[in-house]
PDB file of C-alpha atoms in Angstrom:
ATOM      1  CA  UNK G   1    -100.731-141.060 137.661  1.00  0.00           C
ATOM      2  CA  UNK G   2    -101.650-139.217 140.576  1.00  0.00           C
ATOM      3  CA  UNK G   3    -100.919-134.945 139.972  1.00  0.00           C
ATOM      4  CA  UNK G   4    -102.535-133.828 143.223  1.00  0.00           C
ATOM      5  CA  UNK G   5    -104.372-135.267 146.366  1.00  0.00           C
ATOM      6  CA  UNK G   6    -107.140-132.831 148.544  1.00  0.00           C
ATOM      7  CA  UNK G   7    -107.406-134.376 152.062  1.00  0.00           C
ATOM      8  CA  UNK G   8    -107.200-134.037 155.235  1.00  0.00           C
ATOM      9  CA  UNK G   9    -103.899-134.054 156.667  1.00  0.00           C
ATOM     10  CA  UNK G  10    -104.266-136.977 159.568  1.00  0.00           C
ATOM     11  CA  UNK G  11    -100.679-137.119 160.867  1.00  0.00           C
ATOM     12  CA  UNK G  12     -97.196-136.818 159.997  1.00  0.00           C
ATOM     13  CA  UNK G  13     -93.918-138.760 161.132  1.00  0.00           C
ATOM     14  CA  UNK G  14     -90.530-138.878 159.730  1.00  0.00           C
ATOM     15  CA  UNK G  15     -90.372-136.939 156.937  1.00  0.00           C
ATOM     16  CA  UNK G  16     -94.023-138.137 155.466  1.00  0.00           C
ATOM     17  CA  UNK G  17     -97.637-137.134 155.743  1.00  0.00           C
ATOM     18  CA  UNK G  18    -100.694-139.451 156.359  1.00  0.00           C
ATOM     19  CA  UNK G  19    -103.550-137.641 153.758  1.00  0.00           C
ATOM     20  CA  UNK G  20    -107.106-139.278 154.419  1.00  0.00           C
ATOM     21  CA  UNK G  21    -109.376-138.843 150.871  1.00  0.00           C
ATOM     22  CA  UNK G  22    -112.444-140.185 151.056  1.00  0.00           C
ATOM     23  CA  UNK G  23    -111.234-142.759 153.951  1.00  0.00           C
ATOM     24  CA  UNK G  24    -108.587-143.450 151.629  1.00  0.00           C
ATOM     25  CA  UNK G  25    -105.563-143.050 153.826  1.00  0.00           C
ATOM     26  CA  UNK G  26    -102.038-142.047 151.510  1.00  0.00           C
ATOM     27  CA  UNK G  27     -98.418-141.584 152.520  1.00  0.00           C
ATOM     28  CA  UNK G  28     -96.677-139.109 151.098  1.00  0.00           C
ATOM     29  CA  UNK G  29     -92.770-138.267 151.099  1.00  0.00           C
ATOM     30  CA  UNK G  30     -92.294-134.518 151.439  1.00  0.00           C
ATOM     31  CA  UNK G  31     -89.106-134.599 153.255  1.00  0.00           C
ATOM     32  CA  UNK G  32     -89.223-131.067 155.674  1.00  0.00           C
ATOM     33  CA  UNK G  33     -92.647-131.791 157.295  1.00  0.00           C
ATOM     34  CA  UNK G  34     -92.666-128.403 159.445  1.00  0.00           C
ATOM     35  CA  UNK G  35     -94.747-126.531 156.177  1.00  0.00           C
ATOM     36  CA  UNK G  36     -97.123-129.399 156.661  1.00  0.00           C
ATOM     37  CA  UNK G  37     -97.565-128.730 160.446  1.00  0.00           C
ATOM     38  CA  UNK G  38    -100.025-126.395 160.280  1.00  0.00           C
ATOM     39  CA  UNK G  39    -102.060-128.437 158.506  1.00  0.00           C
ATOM     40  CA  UNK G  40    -102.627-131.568 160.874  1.00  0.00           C
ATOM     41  CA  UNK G  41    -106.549-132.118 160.835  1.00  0.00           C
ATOM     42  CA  UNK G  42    -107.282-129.525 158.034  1.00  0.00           C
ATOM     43  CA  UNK G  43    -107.563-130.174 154.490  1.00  0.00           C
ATOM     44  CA  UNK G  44    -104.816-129.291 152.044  1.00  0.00           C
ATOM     45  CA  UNK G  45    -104.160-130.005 148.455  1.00  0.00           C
ATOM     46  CA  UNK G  46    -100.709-131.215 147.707  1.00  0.00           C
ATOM     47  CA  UNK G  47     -99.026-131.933 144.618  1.00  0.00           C
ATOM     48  CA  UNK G  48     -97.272-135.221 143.944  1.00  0.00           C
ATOM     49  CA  UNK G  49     -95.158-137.286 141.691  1.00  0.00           C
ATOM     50  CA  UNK G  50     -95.302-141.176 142.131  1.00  0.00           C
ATOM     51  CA  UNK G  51     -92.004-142.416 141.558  1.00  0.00           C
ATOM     52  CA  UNK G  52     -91.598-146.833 140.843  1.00  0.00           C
ATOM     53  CA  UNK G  53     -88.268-148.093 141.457  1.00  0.00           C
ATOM     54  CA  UNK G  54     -86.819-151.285 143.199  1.00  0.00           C
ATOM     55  CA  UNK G  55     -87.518-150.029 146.834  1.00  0.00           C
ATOM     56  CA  UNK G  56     -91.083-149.873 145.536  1.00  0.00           C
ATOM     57  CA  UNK G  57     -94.051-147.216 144.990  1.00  0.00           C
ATOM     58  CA  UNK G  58     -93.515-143.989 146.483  1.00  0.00           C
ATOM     59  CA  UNK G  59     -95.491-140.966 146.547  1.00  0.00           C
ATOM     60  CA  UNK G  60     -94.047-137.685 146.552  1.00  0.00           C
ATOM     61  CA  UNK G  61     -95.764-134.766 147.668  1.00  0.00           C
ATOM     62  CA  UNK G  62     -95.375-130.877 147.486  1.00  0.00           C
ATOM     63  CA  UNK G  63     -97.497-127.561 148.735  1.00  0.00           C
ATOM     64  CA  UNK G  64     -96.458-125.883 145.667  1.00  0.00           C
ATOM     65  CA  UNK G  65     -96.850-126.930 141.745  1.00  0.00           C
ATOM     66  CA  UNK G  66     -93.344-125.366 141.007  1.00  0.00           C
ATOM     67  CA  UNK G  67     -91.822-127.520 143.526  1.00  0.00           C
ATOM     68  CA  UNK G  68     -93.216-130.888 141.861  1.00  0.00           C
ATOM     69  CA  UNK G  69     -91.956-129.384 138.258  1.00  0.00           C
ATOM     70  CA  UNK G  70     -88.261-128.449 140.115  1.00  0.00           C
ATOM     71  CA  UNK G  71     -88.732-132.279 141.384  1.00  0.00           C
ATOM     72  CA  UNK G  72     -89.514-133.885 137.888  1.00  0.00           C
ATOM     73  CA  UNK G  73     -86.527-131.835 136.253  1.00  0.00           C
ATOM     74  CA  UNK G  74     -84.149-132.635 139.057  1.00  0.00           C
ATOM     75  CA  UNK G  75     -84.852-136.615 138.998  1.00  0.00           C
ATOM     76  CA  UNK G  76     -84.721-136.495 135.143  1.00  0.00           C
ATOM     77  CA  UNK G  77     -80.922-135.825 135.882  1.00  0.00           C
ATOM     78  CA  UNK G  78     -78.923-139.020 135.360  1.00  0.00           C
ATOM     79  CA  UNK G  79     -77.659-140.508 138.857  1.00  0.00           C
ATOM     80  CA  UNK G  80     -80.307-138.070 140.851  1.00  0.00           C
ATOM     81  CA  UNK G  81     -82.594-140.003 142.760  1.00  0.00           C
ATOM     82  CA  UNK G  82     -85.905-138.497 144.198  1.00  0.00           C
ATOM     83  CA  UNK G  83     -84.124-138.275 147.533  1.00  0.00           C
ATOM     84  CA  UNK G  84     -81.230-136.266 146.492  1.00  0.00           C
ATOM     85  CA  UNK G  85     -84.026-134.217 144.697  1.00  0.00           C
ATOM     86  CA  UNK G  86     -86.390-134.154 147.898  1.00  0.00           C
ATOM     87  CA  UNK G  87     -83.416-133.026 149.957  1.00  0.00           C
ATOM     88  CA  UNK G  88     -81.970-130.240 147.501  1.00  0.00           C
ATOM     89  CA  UNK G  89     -85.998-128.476 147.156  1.00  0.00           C
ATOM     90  CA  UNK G  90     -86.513-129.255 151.135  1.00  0.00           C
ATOM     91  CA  UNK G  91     -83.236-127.246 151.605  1.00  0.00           C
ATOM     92  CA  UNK G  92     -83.677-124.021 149.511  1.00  0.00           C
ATOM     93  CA  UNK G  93     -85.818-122.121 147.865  1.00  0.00           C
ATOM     94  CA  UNK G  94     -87.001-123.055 143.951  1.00  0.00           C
ATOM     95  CA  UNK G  95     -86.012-119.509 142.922  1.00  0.00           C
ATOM     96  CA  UNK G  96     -82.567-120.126 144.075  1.00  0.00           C
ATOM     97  CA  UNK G  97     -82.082-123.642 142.542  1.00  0.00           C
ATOM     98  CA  UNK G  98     -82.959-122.293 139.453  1.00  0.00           C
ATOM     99  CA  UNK G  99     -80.945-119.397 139.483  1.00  0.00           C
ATOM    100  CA  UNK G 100     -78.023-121.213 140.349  1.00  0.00           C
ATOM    101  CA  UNK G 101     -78.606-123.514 137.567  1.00  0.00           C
ATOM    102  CA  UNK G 102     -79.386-120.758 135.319  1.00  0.00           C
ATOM    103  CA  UNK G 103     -76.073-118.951 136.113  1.00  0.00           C
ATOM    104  CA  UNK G 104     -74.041-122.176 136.003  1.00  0.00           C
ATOM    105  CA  UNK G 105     -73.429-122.186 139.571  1.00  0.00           C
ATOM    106  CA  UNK G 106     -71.680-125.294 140.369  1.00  0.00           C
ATOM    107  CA  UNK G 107     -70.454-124.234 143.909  1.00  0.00           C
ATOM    108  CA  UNK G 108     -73.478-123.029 144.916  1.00  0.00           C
ATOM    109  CA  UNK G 109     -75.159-126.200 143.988  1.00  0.00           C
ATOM    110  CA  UNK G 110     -72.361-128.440 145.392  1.00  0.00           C
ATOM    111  CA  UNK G 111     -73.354-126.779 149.091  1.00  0.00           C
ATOM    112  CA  UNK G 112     -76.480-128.359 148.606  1.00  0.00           C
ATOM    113  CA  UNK G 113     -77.292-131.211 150.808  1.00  0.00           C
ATOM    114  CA  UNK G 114     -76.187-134.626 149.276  1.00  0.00           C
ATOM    115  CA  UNK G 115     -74.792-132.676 145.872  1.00  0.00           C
ATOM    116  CA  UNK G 116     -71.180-132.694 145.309  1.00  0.00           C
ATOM    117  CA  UNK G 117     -69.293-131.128 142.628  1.00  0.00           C
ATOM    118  CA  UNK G 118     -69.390-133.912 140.054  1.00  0.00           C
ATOM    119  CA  UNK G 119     -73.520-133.959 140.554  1.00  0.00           C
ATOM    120  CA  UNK G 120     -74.040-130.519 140.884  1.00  0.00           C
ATOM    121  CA  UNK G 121     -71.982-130.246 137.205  1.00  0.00           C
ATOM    122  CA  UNK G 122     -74.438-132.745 136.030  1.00  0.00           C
ATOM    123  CA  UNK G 123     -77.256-130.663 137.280  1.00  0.00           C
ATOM    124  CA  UNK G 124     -76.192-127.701 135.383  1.00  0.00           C
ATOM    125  CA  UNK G 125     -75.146-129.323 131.950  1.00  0.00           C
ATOM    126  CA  UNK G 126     -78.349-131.158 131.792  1.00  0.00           C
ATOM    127  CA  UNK G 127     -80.701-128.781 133.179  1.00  0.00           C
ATOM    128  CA  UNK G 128     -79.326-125.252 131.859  1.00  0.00           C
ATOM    129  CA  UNK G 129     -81.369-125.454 129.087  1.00  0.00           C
ATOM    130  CA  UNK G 130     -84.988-126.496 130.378  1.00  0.00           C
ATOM    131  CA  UNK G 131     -85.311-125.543 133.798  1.00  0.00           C
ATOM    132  CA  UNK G 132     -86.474-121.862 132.269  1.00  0.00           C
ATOM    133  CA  UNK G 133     -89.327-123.421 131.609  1.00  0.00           C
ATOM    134  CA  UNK G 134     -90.168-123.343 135.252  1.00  0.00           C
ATOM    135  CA  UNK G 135     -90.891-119.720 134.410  1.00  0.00           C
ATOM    136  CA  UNK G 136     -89.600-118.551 137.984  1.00  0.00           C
ATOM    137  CA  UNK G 137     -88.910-114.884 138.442  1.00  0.00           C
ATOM    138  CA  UNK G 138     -86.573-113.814 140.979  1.00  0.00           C
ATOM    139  CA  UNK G 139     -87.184-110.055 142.024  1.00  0.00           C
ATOM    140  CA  UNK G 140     -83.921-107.479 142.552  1.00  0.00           C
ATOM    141  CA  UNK G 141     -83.999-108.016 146.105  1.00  0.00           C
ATOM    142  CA  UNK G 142     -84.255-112.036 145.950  1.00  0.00           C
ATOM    143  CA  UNK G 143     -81.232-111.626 143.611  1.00  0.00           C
ATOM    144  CA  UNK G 144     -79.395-108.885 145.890  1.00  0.00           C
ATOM    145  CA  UNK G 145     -80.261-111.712 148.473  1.00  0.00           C
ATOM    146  CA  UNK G 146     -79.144-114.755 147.248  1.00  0.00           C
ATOM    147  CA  UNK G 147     -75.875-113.216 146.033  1.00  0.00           C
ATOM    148  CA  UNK G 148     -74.811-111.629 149.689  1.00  0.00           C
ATOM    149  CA  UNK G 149     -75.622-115.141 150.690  1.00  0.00           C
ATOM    150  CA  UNK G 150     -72.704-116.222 148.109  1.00  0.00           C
ATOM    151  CA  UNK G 151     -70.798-113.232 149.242  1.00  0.00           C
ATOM    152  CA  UNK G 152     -70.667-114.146 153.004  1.00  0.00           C
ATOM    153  CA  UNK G 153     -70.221-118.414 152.186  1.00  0.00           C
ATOM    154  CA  UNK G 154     -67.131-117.194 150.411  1.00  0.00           C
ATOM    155  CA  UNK G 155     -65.790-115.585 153.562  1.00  0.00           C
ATOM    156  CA  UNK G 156     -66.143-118.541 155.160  1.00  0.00           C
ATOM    157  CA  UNK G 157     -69.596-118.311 156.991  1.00  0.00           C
ATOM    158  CA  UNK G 158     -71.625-121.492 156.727  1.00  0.00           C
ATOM    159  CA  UNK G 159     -74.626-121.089 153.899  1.00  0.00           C
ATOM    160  CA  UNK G 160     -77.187-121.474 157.137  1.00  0.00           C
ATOM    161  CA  UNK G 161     -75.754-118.580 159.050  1.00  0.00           C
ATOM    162  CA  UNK G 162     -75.335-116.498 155.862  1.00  0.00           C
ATOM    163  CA  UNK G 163     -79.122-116.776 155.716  1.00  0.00           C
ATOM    164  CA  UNK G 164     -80.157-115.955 158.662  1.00  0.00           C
ATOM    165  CA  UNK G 165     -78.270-112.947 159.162  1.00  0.00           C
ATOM    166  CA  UNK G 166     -79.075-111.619 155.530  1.00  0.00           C
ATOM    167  CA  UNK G 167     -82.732-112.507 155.640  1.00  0.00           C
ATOM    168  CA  UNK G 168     -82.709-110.951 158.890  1.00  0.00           C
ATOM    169  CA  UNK G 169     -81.061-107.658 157.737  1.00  0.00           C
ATOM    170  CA  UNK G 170     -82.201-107.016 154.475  1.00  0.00           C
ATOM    171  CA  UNK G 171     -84.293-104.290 153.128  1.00  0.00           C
ATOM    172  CA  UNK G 172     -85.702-103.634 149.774  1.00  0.00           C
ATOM    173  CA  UNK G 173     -83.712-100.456 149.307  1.00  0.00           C
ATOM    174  CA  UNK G 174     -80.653-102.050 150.208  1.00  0.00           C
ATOM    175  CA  UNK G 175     -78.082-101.931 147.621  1.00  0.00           C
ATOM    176  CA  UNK G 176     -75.839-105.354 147.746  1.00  0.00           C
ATOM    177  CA  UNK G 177     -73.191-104.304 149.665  1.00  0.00           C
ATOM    178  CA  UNK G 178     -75.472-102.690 152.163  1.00  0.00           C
ATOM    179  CA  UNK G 179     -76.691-106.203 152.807  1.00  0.00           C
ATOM    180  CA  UNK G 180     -73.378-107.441 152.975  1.00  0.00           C
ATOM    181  CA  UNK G 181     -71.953-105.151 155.600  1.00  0.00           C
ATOM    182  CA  UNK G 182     -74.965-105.086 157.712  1.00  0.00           C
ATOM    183  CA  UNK G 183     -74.984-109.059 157.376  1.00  0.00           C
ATOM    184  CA  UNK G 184     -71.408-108.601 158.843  1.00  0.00           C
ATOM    185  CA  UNK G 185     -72.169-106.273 161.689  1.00  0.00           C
ATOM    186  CA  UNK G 186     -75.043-108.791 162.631  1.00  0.00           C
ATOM    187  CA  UNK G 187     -72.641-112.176 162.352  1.00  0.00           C
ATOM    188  CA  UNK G 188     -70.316-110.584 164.428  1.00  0.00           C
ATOM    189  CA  UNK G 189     -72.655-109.944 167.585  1.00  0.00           C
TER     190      UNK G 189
END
């Protein structure tokens, strides 16, 4: 198995990056290159999972050693492919993956990309369990955060705009529904 590579980062194209070890050239599936970007003819150590099925050998690659555990757990879920699992960590933070697992959020999971309810109920009863382990601490105002998110997707904002406008707005001395209402002031402009 291969945990980690240290290269140089010597291109990147459609959702993969080109690593050169030792004049060893590997491809790596990471999904959302633009973390890689900055990266193009530097070195960089990323974390990766090789995953064998009948498409073949693929690597899978990650900036962050929590991301590759998140990845094993979510591809240890039946009918989860690496993917689906690529797609869900490319498209939110860890911290709120695992909270919404923790907290048995199946609606926040099934607005994942690629997750629908019957998956994202899979996710949970499978993973509610373990995915402590990950050992991921979300701060008050990450939690204050992700739940005026949830707030503002209720009333019918999409989850991308909900993001933007809370991430833009909030403080650390915000109380929730001081995020909430300024989110709403800003969404409205």
């Amino acid at each position: 198995m291969i945990h980690a590579l240290n290269g140089k980062v010597e291109s990147i194209e459609n959702g993969k990056v080109y690593v050169n070890v030792n004049d060893l050239i590997y491809e790596i599936i990471v999904g959302d290159t633009g973390d890689f970007e900055e990266y193009i003819n530097r070195n960089v150590k990323i974390y990766t999972k090789m995953v064998v099925n009948d498409d073949g050998i693929s690597l899978y690659g990650f900036l962050e050693a929590i991301k590759l555990k998140l990845f094993e757990k979510l591809i240890g879920v039946n009918k989860l492919g690496p993917k689906s699992a690529l797609k869900i960590i490319s498209s939110n933070s860890v911290e709120s993956v695992v909270s919404a697992i923790i907290n048995e959020d199946v609606k926040a999971l099934s607005n994942l990309p690629g997750i629908g309810p019957k998956t994202a109920e899979r996710i949970v009863l499978e993973l509610k369990d373990t995915i402590k382990e990950l050992d991921v601490s979300i701060d008050e105002k990450d939690r204050k955060v992700l739940e005026a998110i949830e707030a503002l997707v209720t009333l019918g904002f999409n989850r991308n705009q909900a993001k933007k406008a809370v991430n833009k707005v909030a403080t650390k001395d915000d109380k929730l529904d001081d995020i909430i209402k300024k989110a709403l002031r800003f969404l409205s402009r």
